[in-house]
Amino acid sequence: MLPDTYYHGKRILITGGLGFVGSNLAIRLVQSGAEVTIVDSMIPNHGGNLRNIEKIETAVRVNYSDIRDHHSLKYLIRGQEIVFSLAGQVSHIDSMQDPFNDLEINCTSQLSLLENIRKVNPEAKVVFASTRQIYGRPQYLPVDEKHPLHPVDVNGINKISGEYYYKLYNDVYGIRTVSLRLTNSYGPRQDIRNRNLGFVGIFIRQAITGETIRVFGDGLQCRDFNYIDDVVDAFLQAGCDDACVGNSYNLGDHRHYSLIEFLKCLQQFVPLCYEVVPFPSEKKAIDIGDFYSSYELFHSVTGWEPKIALPDGLSQTVRFFQNNLHYYE
Ligand SMILES: NC(=O)c1ccc[n+]([C@@H]2O[C@H](COP(=O)([O-])OP(=O)(O)OC[C@H]3O[C@@H](n4cnc5c(N)ncnc54)[C@H](O)[C@@H]3O)[C@@H](O)[C@H]2O)c1
């Protein structure tokens, strides 16, 4: 069944729904006729932004609570049919500076969510947003799901633990769970303010505001990218297709780009200047070198594949932020 038809009338909870991925997912679900509840704590310096849901604000229920609050979670998941677990501490640098905060949000709270689902709503299905960072520095490319997990930072360790809890609750309690390991996702509504996040948002903001972009290393390190509409499609597919239950899947793209190639692509849509500079030590310590992943497994199970090429996605992203910069600075 097409995901958009499947979600009509479904009761959906999105944790982290005021952030980048969560708000784009909420917009698509509302357009599909789903009943959407968002839970988000709007912690400062995370990606939550009320502007993100401006066009659906009267069509969604927003609950401003923290997923670390075990008791409000119990209330929020009652009656929900699908839970998209997207609330997260997303900065790798911050996970090294405040590891217990990352542990609470990315690991302990995931266990708490699962315990509540087990006790009050075991029929609910859960899709968890994991990350490619759990693989660490690749031993081979493209990285598939058989690749060893050797995270290079606290965030990667906590995300693995989160994933393992989802798998365990599926295997032991029969709760239907799926984890998607996101690679660099980009697009409208992403957090471009936070300097401790990945390079994509930073490069886009610096290009649009006319700052000189600083590329660390030699700029030849490779990455793959998914435009947000493709990421949302993947979440919708994972939520509606029970064939993928009980597993973790990479997202990814057909092709990869060096950071310099990424900038050259961005330059087609906004004038920019950049300089190549040595890595700051705290970033070098957790850098993963070249990375791109294989999404073949998820494709074979669900048919999902990315449709938006980087130039098209960047063109739409630049246009969005040029028109809305005020709300995202
Ligand atoms: N965007 C990417 O490229 C990417 C890559 C890998 C993994 N992910 C994962 O996808 C998920 C969504 O990422 P995003 O890019 O939308 O991030 P984001 O920062 O834009 O959104 C996260 C949202 O979670 C909320 N949140 C954080 N802690 C919370 C808490 N304790 N209680 C309630 N809400 C809380 C924030 O306020 C924010 O609105 C995250 O779990 C992240 O680890 C994203």
mmCIF file of C-alpha atoms and ligand atoms in Angstrom:
data_model
loop_
_atom_site.group_PDB
_atom_site.id
_atom_site.type_symbol
_atom_site.label_atom_id
_atom_site.label_comp_id
_atom_site.label_asym_id
_atom_site.label_seq_id
_atom_site.Cartn_x
_atom_site.Cartn_y
_atom_site.Cartn_z
ATOM 1 C CA MET A 1 0.000 0.000 0.000
ATOM 2 C CA LEU A 2 1.204 3.524 -0.717
ATOM 3 C CA PRO A 3 2.340 5.109 2.562
ATOM 4 C CA ASP A 4 0.220 8.225 2.136
ATOM 5 C CA THR A 5 -2.979 6.155 1.853
ATOM 6 C CA TYR A 6 -1.946 3.956 4.760
ATOM 7 C CA TYR A 7 -1.582 6.880 7.154
ATOM 8 C CA HIS A 8 -5.002 8.400 6.549
ATOM 9 C CA GLY A 9 -6.785 8.541 9.935
ATOM 10 C CA LYS A 10 -3.878 6.906 11.817
ATOM 11 C CA ARG A 11 -2.922 8.190 15.275
ATOM 12 C CA ILE A 12 0.758 9.116 15.189
ATOM 13 C CA LEU A 13 3.177 10.343 17.862
ATOM 14 C CA ILE A 14 6.390 12.054 16.769
ATOM 15 C CA THR A 15 8.988 12.692 19.452
ATOM 16 C CA GLY A 16 11.271 15.542 18.408
ATOM 17 C CA GLY A 17 8.557 16.684 16.013
ATOM 18 C CA LEU A 18 9.562 20.357 16.140
ATOM 19 C CA GLY A 19 13.028 19.542 14.807
ATOM 20 C CA PHE A 20 14.239 19.098 11.255
ATOM 21 C CA VAL A 21 13.253 15.537 10.359
ATOM 22 C CA GLY A 22 10.280 15.402 12.747
ATOM 23 C CA SER A 23 8.583 18.543 11.437
ATOM 24 C CA ASN A 24 8.972 17.548 7.794
ATOM 25 C CA LEU A 25 7.530 14.150 8.683
ATOM 26 C CA ALA A 26 4.653 15.792 10.570
ATOM 27 C CA ILE A 27 3.804 17.963 7.554
ATOM 28 C CA ARG A 28 3.635 14.927 5.245
ATOM 29 C CA LEU A 29 1.530 12.976 7.754
ATOM 30 C CA VAL A 30 -0.941 15.823 8.194
ATOM 31 C CA GLN A 31 -1.203 16.083 4.400
ATOM 32 C CA SER A 32 -1.964 12.330 4.370
ATOM 33 C CA GLY A 33 -4.818 12.796 6.826
ATOM 34 C CA ALA A 34 -3.098 11.377 9.924
ATOM 35 C CA GLU A 35 -3.857 12.579 13.482
ATOM 36 C CA VAL A 36 -0.470 13.826 14.595
ATOM 37 C CA THR A 37 0.776 14.536 18.113
ATOM 38 C CA ILE A 38 4.197 16.085 18.534
ATOM 39 C CA VAL A 39 6.199 15.895 21.712
ATOM 40 C CA ASP A 40 9.203 18.172 21.937
ATOM 41 C CA SER A 41 11.003 19.840 24.815
ATOM 42 C CA MET A 42 12.450 22.753 22.792
ATOM 43 C CA ILE A 43 15.742 22.450 24.675
ATOM 44 C CA PRO A 44 17.892 25.486 23.754
ATOM 45 C CA ASN A 45 20.535 24.811 21.083
ATOM 46 C CA HIS A 46 18.717 21.771 19.759
ATOM 47 C CA GLY A 47 16.895 21.846 16.419
ATOM 48 C CA GLY A 48 13.368 22.565 17.710
ATOM 49 C CA ASN A 49 11.815 25.595 15.997
ATOM 50 C CA LEU A 50 8.148 26.587 16.077
ATOM 51 C CA ARG A 51 8.480 28.056 12.621
ATOM 52 C CA ASN A 52 8.987 24.480 11.371
ATOM 53 C CA ILE A 53 5.322 23.641 11.868
ATOM 54 C CA GLU A 54 3.885 27.002 10.885
ATOM 55 C CA LYS A 55 1.867 25.561 8.027
ATOM 56 C CA ILE A 56 0.301 22.776 10.114
ATOM 57 C CA GLU A 57 0.096 24.419 13.538
ATOM 58 C CA THR A 58 -3.675 24.262 13.719
ATOM 59 C CA ALA A 59 -3.729 20.639 12.515
ATOM 60 C CA VAL A 60 -1.361 19.051 15.072
ATOM 61 C CA ARG A 61 -1.354 18.644 18.826
ATOM 62 C CA VAL A 62 1.917 19.815 20.379
ATOM 63 C CA ASN A 63 2.939 18.651 23.825
ATOM 64 C CA TYR A 64 5.940 20.473 25.248
ATOM 65 C CA SER A 65 7.483 17.778 27.368
ATOM 66 C CA ASP A 66 10.761 16.008 27.669
ATOM 67 C CA ILE A 67 11.177 12.367 26.720
ATOM 68 C CA ARG A 68 13.222 11.978 29.895
ATOM 69 C CA ASP A 69 9.950 12.396 31.778
ATOM 70 C CA HIS A 70 8.855 8.765 32.092
ATOM 71 C CA HIS A 71 5.413 9.713 33.403
ATOM 72 C CA SER A 72 4.342 12.060 30.627
ATOM 73 C CA LEU A 73 5.521 9.521 28.050
ATOM 74 C CA LYS A 74 3.102 6.987 29.493
ATOM 75 C CA TYR A 75 0.226 9.417 28.942
ATOM 76 C CA LEU A 76 1.394 10.438 25.473
ATOM 77 C CA ILE A 77 1.746 6.988 23.944
ATOM 78 C CA ARG A 78 -1.696 5.766 25.009
ATOM 79 C CA GLY A 79 -3.835 5.120 21.931
ATOM 80 C CA GLN A 80 -1.087 5.891 19.405
ATOM 81 C CA GLU A 81 -0.756 3.489 16.487
ATOM 82 C CA ILE A 82 2.718 4.468 15.293
ATOM 83 C CA VAL A 83 5.466 6.253 17.203
ATOM 84 C CA PHE A 84 8.321 7.933 15.344
ATOM 85 C CA SER A 85 11.118 8.249 17.877
ATOM 86 C CA LEU A 86 13.150 11.167 16.599
ATOM 87 C CA ALA A 87 13.879 13.267 19.686
ATOM 88 C CA GLY A 88 17.602 13.208 20.123
ATOM 89 C CA GLN A 89 20.743 14.943 21.221
ATOM 90 C CA VAL A 90 22.267 15.198 17.760
ATOM 91 C CA SER A 91 25.638 16.911 18.223
ATOM 92 C CA HIS A 92 28.659 14.613 18.267
ATOM 93 C CA ILE A 93 30.852 17.330 19.779
ATOM 94 C CA ASP A 94 28.286 18.025 22.535
ATOM 95 C CA SER A 95 28.076 14.295 23.284
ATOM 96 C CA MET A 96 31.770 14.397 24.173
ATOM 97 C CA GLN A 97 31.391 17.527 26.295
ATOM 98 C CA ASP A 98 28.252 16.380 28.129
ATOM 99 C CA PRO A 99 28.134 12.585 27.797
ATOM 100 C CA PHE A 100 25.483 12.048 30.479
ATOM 101 C CA ASN A 101 23.025 14.340 28.724
ATOM 102 C CA ASP A 102 23.497 12.316 25.545
ATOM 103 C CA LEU A 103 23.094 9.082 27.516
ATOM 104 C CA GLU A 104 19.818 10.238 29.050
ATOM 105 C CA ILE A 105 18.244 11.382 25.785
ATOM 106 C CA ASN A 106 19.599 8.899 23.253
ATOM 107 C CA CYS A 107 19.675 5.802 25.412
ATOM 108 C CA THR A 108 17.827 5.850 28.755
ATOM 109 C CA SER A 109 14.810 7.692 27.341
ATOM 110 C CA GLN A 110 14.529 5.181 24.502
ATOM 111 C CA LEU A 111 14.344 2.385 27.054
ATOM 112 C CA SER A 112 11.777 4.378 28.970
ATOM 113 C CA LEU A 113 9.669 4.831 25.820
ATOM 114 C CA LEU A 114 9.804 1.100 25.141
ATOM 115 C CA GLU A 115 8.894 0.198 28.709
ATOM 116 C CA ASN A 116 5.865 2.465 28.526
ATOM 117 C CA ILE A 117 4.836 0.966 25.199
ATOM 118 C CA ARG A 118 5.219 -2.536 26.615
ATOM 119 C CA LYS A 119 3.025 -1.666 29.590
ATOM 120 C CA VAL A 120 0.303 0.524 28.123
ATOM 121 C CA ASN A 121 0.294 0.157 24.333
ATOM 122 C CA PRO A 122 2.110 -2.958 23.075
ATOM 123 C CA GLU A 123 0.271 -2.836 19.737
ATOM 124 C CA ALA A 124 2.044 0.387 18.750
ATOM 125 C CA LYS A 125 4.781 0.237 16.161
ATOM 126 C CA VAL A 126 7.953 2.292 16.669
ATOM 127 C CA VAL A 127 10.413 3.664 14.132
ATOM 128 C CA PHE A 128 13.677 4.889 15.676
ATOM 129 C CA ALA A 129 16.053 7.424 14.116
ATOM 130 C CA SER A 130 19.543 5.998 14.427
ATOM 131 C CA THR A 131 22.719 7.230 12.757
ATOM 132 C CA ARG A 132 25.528 6.115 10.486
ATOM 133 C CA GLN A 133 27.883 7.401 13.213
ATOM 134 C CA ILE A 134 27.570 4.035 14.979
ATOM 135 C CA TYR A 135 29.912 2.476 12.390
ATOM 136 C CA GLY A 136 32.811 4.787 13.171
ATOM 137 C CA ARG A 137 35.673 4.907 10.648
ATOM 138 C CA PRO A 138 34.762 2.639 7.726
ATOM 139 C CA GLN A 139 36.768 -0.515 7.133
ATOM 140 C CA TYR A 140 35.259 -0.753 3.641
ATOM 141 C CA LEU A 141 32.966 1.286 1.415
ATOM 142 C CA PRO A 142 30.097 1.493 0.867
ATOM 143 C CA VAL A 143 29.258 0.608 4.461
ATOM 144 C CA ASP A 144 26.486 -1.985 4.702
ATOM 145 C CA GLU A 145 24.689 -3.295 7.780
ATOM 146 C CA LYS A 146 27.238 -6.122 8.195
ATOM 147 C CA HIS A 147 30.003 -3.601 8.827
ATOM 148 C CA PRO A 148 31.385 -3.772 12.405
ATOM 149 C CA LEU A 149 30.162 -1.102 14.827
ATOM 150 C CA HIS A 150 33.083 0.933 16.197
ATOM 151 C CA PRO A 151 31.705 4.347 17.178
ATOM 152 C CA VAL A 152 34.225 7.125 17.637
ATOM 153 C CA ASP A 153 32.116 9.221 20.007
ATOM 154 C CA VAL A 154 29.688 9.008 22.914
ATOM 155 C CA ASN A 155 26.718 9.758 20.652
ATOM 156 C CA GLY A 156 27.481 6.700 18.510
ATOM 157 C CA ILE A 157 27.647 4.431 21.564
ATOM 158 C CA ASN A 158 24.349 5.697 22.943
ATOM 159 C CA LYS A 159 22.626 5.392 19.570
ATOM 160 C CA ILE A 160 23.785 1.758 19.283
ATOM 161 C CA SER A 161 22.405 1.062 22.743
ATOM 162 C CA GLY A 162 19.121 2.709 21.758
ATOM 163 C CA GLU A 163 18.915 0.540 18.644
ATOM 164 C CA TYR A 164 19.673 -2.617 20.621
ATOM 165 C CA TYR A 165 16.817 -1.861 23.008
ATOM 166 C CA TYR A 166 14.436 -1.502 20.067
ATOM 167 C CA LYS A 167 15.624 -4.814 18.644
ATOM 168 C CA LEU A 168 15.410 -6.533 22.021
ATOM 169 C CA TYR A 169 11.848 -5.370 22.680
ATOM 170 C CA ASN A 170 10.898 -6.631 19.243
ATOM 171 C CA ASP A 171 12.523 -10.031 19.759
ATOM 172 C CA VAL A 172 11.442 -10.598 23.362
ATOM 173 C CA TYR A 173 8.108 -8.782 23.662
ATOM 174 C CA GLY A 174 6.960 -8.749 20.046
ATOM 175 C CA ILE A 175 6.755 -4.953 19.912
ATOM 176 C CA ARG A 176 7.150 -3.984 16.270
ATOM 177 C CA THR A 177 10.230 -1.809 15.956
ATOM 178 C CA VAL A 178 12.444 -0.628 13.097
ATOM 179 C CA SER A 179 15.615 1.485 13.191
ATOM 180 C CA LEU A 180 16.800 3.659 10.321
ATOM 181 C CA ARG A 181 20.456 4.692 10.268
ATOM 182 C CA LEU A 182 20.460 8.148 8.753
ATOM 183 C CA THR A 183 23.377 9.583 6.856
ATOM 184 C CA ASN A 184 23.817 13.336 6.168
ATOM 185 C CA SER A 185 20.262 14.572 5.747
ATOM 186 C CA TYR A 186 19.615 18.096 4.515
ATOM 187 C CA GLY A 187 16.783 20.334 3.420
ATOM 188 C CA PRO A 188 14.260 22.941 4.539
ATOM 189 C CA ARG A 189 13.818 23.309 8.337
ATOM 190 C CA GLN A 190 17.188 21.871 9.256
ATOM 191 C CA ASP A 191 19.105 23.442 12.096
ATOM 192 C CA ILE A 192 21.652 25.735 10.439
ATOM 193 C CA ARG A 193 22.408 27.772 13.598
ATOM 194 C CA ASN A 194 24.270 25.274 15.726
ATOM 195 C CA ARG A 195 28.039 25.393 15.199
ATOM 196 C CA ASN A 196 28.458 22.053 16.930
ATOM 197 C CA LEU A 197 26.443 20.186 14.318
ATOM 198 C CA GLY A 198 27.666 18.582 11.098
ATOM 199 C CA PHE A 199 29.100 20.551 8.213
ATOM 200 C CA VAL A 200 26.035 20.521 5.931
ATOM 201 C CA GLY A 201 23.929 23.039 7.859
ATOM 202 C CA ILE A 202 26.968 25.157 8.680
ATOM 203 C CA PHE A 203 28.064 25.351 5.021
ATOM 204 C CA ILE A 204 24.542 26.268 3.892
ATOM 205 C CA ARG A 205 24.226 29.044 6.491
ATOM 206 C CA GLN A 206 27.698 30.439 5.778
ATOM 207 C CA ALA A 207 27.049 30.419 2.033
ATOM 208 C CA ILE A 208 23.749 32.260 2.417
ATOM 209 C CA THR A 209 25.086 34.821 4.892
ATOM 210 C CA GLY A 210 28.255 35.389 2.844
ATOM 211 C CA GLU A 211 30.737 34.119 5.444
ATOM 212 C CA THR A 212 33.895 32.355 4.334
ATOM 213 C CA ILE A 213 33.356 28.615 4.674
ATOM 214 C CA ARG A 214 36.114 26.736 6.472
ATOM 215 C CA VAL A 215 36.640 23.203 5.179
ATOM 216 C CA PHE A 216 38.572 21.018 7.604
ATOM 217 C CA GLY A 217 41.269 18.578 6.453
ATOM 218 C CA ASP A 218 41.880 18.510 2.698
ATOM 219 C CA GLY A 219 38.218 18.733 1.632
ATOM 220 C CA LEU A 220 38.511 15.446 -0.251
ATOM 221 C CA GLN A 221 36.702 13.364 2.391
ATOM 222 C CA CYS A 222 33.608 11.749 0.859
ATOM 223 C CA ARG A 223 30.046 11.738 2.152
ATOM 224 C CA ASP A 224 26.602 10.737 0.926
ATOM 225 C CA PHE A 225 23.513 12.907 1.336
ATOM 226 C CA ASN A 226 19.772 12.413 1.525
ATOM 227 C CA TYR A 227 17.305 15.176 0.811
ATOM 228 C CA ILE A 228 14.659 15.458 3.514
ATOM 229 C CA ASP A 229 11.756 14.347 1.292
ATOM 230 C CA ASP A 230 13.556 11.064 0.685
ATOM 231 C CA VAL A 231 14.222 10.680 4.412
ATOM 232 C CA VAL A 232 10.538 11.292 5.172
ATOM 233 C CA ASP A 233 9.601 8.696 2.540
ATOM 234 C CA ALA A 234 11.891 6.209 4.291
ATOM 235 C CA PHE A 235 10.233 6.823 7.685
ATOM 236 C CA LEU A 236 6.766 6.497 6.177
ATOM 237 C CA GLN A 237 7.781 3.282 4.446
ATOM 238 C CA ALA A 238 9.298 1.847 7.634
ATOM 239 C CA GLY A 239 6.170 2.759 9.591
ATOM 240 C CA CYS A 240 3.744 1.060 7.232
ATOM 241 C CA ASP A 241 5.655 -1.981 6.010
ATOM 242 C CA ASP A 242 5.790 -4.833 8.528
ATOM 243 C CA ALA A 243 8.343 -6.707 6.387
ATOM 244 C CA CYS A 244 11.071 -4.493 7.830
ATOM 245 C CA VAL A 245 10.134 -4.985 11.485
ATOM 246 C CA GLY A 246 12.858 -6.141 13.890
ATOM 247 C CA ASN A 247 15.805 -4.784 11.917
ATOM 248 C CA SER A 248 18.073 -1.794 11.377
ATOM 249 C CA TYR A 249 18.625 -0.306 7.939
ATOM 250 C CA ASN A 250 20.967 2.190 6.372
ATOM 251 C CA LEU A 251 19.695 5.062 4.321
ATOM 252 C CA GLY A 252 22.071 6.500 1.724
ATOM 253 C CA ASP A 253 22.348 7.634 -1.855
ATOM 254 C CA HIS A 254 23.452 6.290 -5.234
ATOM 255 C CA ARG A 255 26.478 8.531 -5.288
ATOM 256 C CA HIS A 256 28.868 10.292 -2.984
ATOM 257 C CA TYR A 257 30.669 13.621 -3.092
ATOM 258 C CA SER A 258 33.818 15.065 -1.568
ATOM 259 C CA LEU A 259 33.257 18.130 0.605
ATOM 260 C CA ILE A 260 34.761 20.297 -2.131
ATOM 261 C CA GLU A 261 32.400 18.738 -4.696
ATOM 262 C CA PHE A 262 29.508 19.421 -2.304
ATOM 263 C CA LEU A 263 30.534 23.091 -2.173
ATOM 264 C CA LYS A 264 30.860 23.301 -5.944
ATOM 265 C CA CYS A 265 27.331 21.950 -6.207
ATOM 266 C CA LEU A 266 26.071 24.448 -3.606
ATOM 267 C CA GLN A 267 27.843 27.227 -5.507
ATOM 268 C CA GLN A 268 25.489 26.730 -8.456
ATOM 269 C CA PHE A 269 22.691 28.192 -6.308
ATOM 270 C CA VAL A 270 24.416 30.708 -4.046
ATOM 271 C CA PRO A 271 27.748 32.519 -4.435
ATOM 272 C CA LEU A 272 30.238 31.321 -1.837
ATOM 273 C CA CYS A 273 33.896 31.379 -0.908
ATOM 274 C CA TYR A 274 35.772 28.780 1.079
ATOM 275 C CA GLU A 275 39.205 28.039 2.506
ATOM 276 C CA VAL A 276 40.734 24.676 3.381
ATOM 277 C CA VAL A 277 42.132 24.697 6.942
ATOM 278 C CA PRO A 278 43.562 22.087 9.350
ATOM 279 C CA PHE A 279 41.104 20.166 11.533
ATOM 280 C CA PRO A 280 40.539 21.569 15.054
ATOM 281 C CA SER A 281 41.773 18.861 17.420
ATOM 282 C CA GLU A 282 38.377 18.126 19.037
ATOM 283 C CA LYS A 283 36.804 17.567 15.620
ATOM 284 C CA LYS A 284 39.730 15.528 14.258
ATOM 285 C CA ALA A 285 39.489 13.109 17.193
ATOM 286 C CA ILE A 286 35.952 12.083 16.219
ATOM 287 C CA ASP A 287 36.159 12.459 12.446
ATOM 288 C CA ILE A 288 35.303 9.311 10.491
ATOM 289 C CA GLY A 289 37.171 10.037 7.240
ATOM 290 C CA ASP A 290 35.439 8.899 4.040
ATOM 291 C CA PHE A 291 31.942 7.557 4.575
ATOM 292 C CA TYR A 292 29.125 6.461 2.336
ATOM 293 C CA SER A 293 26.645 3.733 2.900
ATOM 294 C CA SER A 294 24.715 1.100 1.015
ATOM 295 C CA TYR A 295 20.944 1.320 1.328
ATOM 296 C CA GLU A 296 20.525 -1.907 -0.664
ATOM 297 C CA LEU A 297 19.041 -3.875 2.244
ATOM 298 C CA PHE A 298 16.270 -1.344 2.929
ATOM 299 C CA HIS A 299 15.617 -1.113 -0.810
ATOM 300 C CA SER A 300 15.332 -4.897 -1.127
ATOM 301 C CA VAL A 301 12.791 -5.085 1.720
ATOM 302 C CA THR A 302 10.684 -1.987 1.074
ATOM 303 C CA GLY A 303 11.540 -0.722 -2.414
ATOM 304 C CA TRP A 304 12.675 2.629 -0.956
ATOM 305 C CA GLU A 305 15.329 4.532 -2.857
ATOM 306 C CA PRO A 306 16.314 8.184 -2.858
ATOM 307 C CA LYS A 307 14.782 10.188 -5.694
ATOM 308 C CA ILE A 308 16.196 13.691 -5.216
ATOM 309 C CA ALA A 309 19.702 14.296 -6.532
ATOM 310 C CA LEU A 310 21.986 16.629 -4.589
ATOM 311 C CA PRO A 311 21.758 19.585 -7.036
ATOM 312 C CA ASP A 312 17.943 19.511 -6.953
ATOM 313 C CA GLY A 313 17.834 19.179 -3.173
ATOM 314 C CA LEU A 314 20.367 21.957 -2.624
ATOM 315 C CA SER A 315 18.518 24.253 -4.978
ATOM 316 C CA GLN A 316 15.308 23.821 -2.944
ATOM 317 C CA THR A 317 17.171 24.125 0.358
ATOM 318 C CA VAL A 318 18.924 27.354 -0.607
ATOM 319 C CA ARG A 319 15.645 28.855 -1.801
ATOM 320 C CA PHE A 320 13.946 27.919 1.471
ATOM 321 C CA PHE A 321 16.616 29.488 3.665
ATOM 322 C CA GLN A 322 16.951 32.604 1.528
ATOM 323 C CA ASN A 323 13.226 33.188 2.055
ATOM 324 C CA ASN A 324 13.168 32.215 5.744
ATOM 325 C CA LEU A 325 16.634 33.043 7.052
ATOM 326 C CA HIS A 326 15.293 35.326 9.749
ATOM 327 C CA TYR A 327 13.626 32.350 11.490
ATOM 328 C CA TYR A 328 16.690 30.111 11.365
ATOM 329 C CA GLU A 329 19.582 32.409 12.358
HETATM 330 N N1 LIG B 1 19.666 15.135 10.427
HETATM 331 C C1 LIG B 1 20.584 14.196 10.228
HETATM 332 O O1 LIG B 1 21.398 14.300 9.296
HETATM 333 C C2 LIG B 1 20.629 12.981 11.121
HETATM 334 C C3 LIG B 1 21.670 12.053 10.925
HETATM 335 C C4 LIG B 1 21.708 10.938 11.745
HETATM 336 C C5 LIG B 1 20.746 10.738 12.713
HETATM 337 N N2 LIG B 1 19.765 11.646 12.892
HETATM 338 C C6 LIG B 1 18.793 11.404 13.950
HETATM 339 O O2 LIG B 1 17.492 11.812 13.538
HETATM 340 C C7 LIG B 1 16.781 12.376 14.650
HETATM 341 C C8 LIG B 1 16.243 13.736 14.265
HETATM 342 O O3 LIG B 1 17.338 14.559 13.902
HETATM 343 P P1 LIG B 1 17.134 16.056 13.422
HETATM 344 O O4 LIG B 1 18.187 16.344 12.430
HETATM 345 O O5 LIG B 1 15.721 16.298 13.103
HETATM 346 O O6 LIG B 1 17.511 16.839 14.757
HETATM 347 P P2 LIG B 1 16.876 18.172 15.376
HETATM 348 O O7 LIG B 1 17.819 18.629 16.417
HETATM 349 O O8 LIG B 1 16.495 19.119 14.297
HETATM 350 O O9 LIG B 1 15.538 17.630 16.040
HETATM 351 C C9 LIG B 1 15.563 16.936 17.259
HETATM 352 C C10 LIG B 1 14.384 17.416 18.062
HETATM 353 O O10 LIG B 1 14.354 16.661 19.287
HETATM 354 C C11 LIG B 1 14.000 17.557 20.321
HETATM 355 N N3 LIG B 1 14.522 17.007 21.572
HETATM 356 C C12 LIG B 1 15.815 16.875 21.928
HETATM 357 N N4 LIG B 1 15.898 16.345 23.152
HETATM 358 C C13 LIG B 1 14.619 16.151 23.571
HETATM 359 C C14 LIG B 1 14.051 15.631 24.759
HETATM 360 N N5 LIG B 1 14.827 15.218 25.766
HETATM 361 N N6 LIG B 1 12.711 15.551 24.870
HETATM 362 C C15 LIG B 1 11.909 15.987 23.857
HETATM 363 N N7 LIG B 1 12.406 16.501 22.696
HETATM 364 C C16 LIG B 1 13.744 16.583 22.570
HETATM 365 C C17 LIG B 1 14.646 18.883 19.960
HETATM 366 O O11 LIG B 1 14.014 19.982 20.611
HETATM 367 C C18 LIG B 1 14.458 18.892 18.445
HETATM 368 O O12 LIG B 1 13.262 19.545 18.098
HETATM 369 C C19 LIG B 1 17.743 12.415 15.827
HETATM 370 O O13 LIG B 1 17.464 11.353 16.698
HETATM 371 C C20 LIG B 1 19.100 12.233 15.183
HETATM 372 O O14 LIG B 1 20.029 11.570 16.015
HETATM 373 C C21 LIG B 1 19.685 12.778 12.119
#
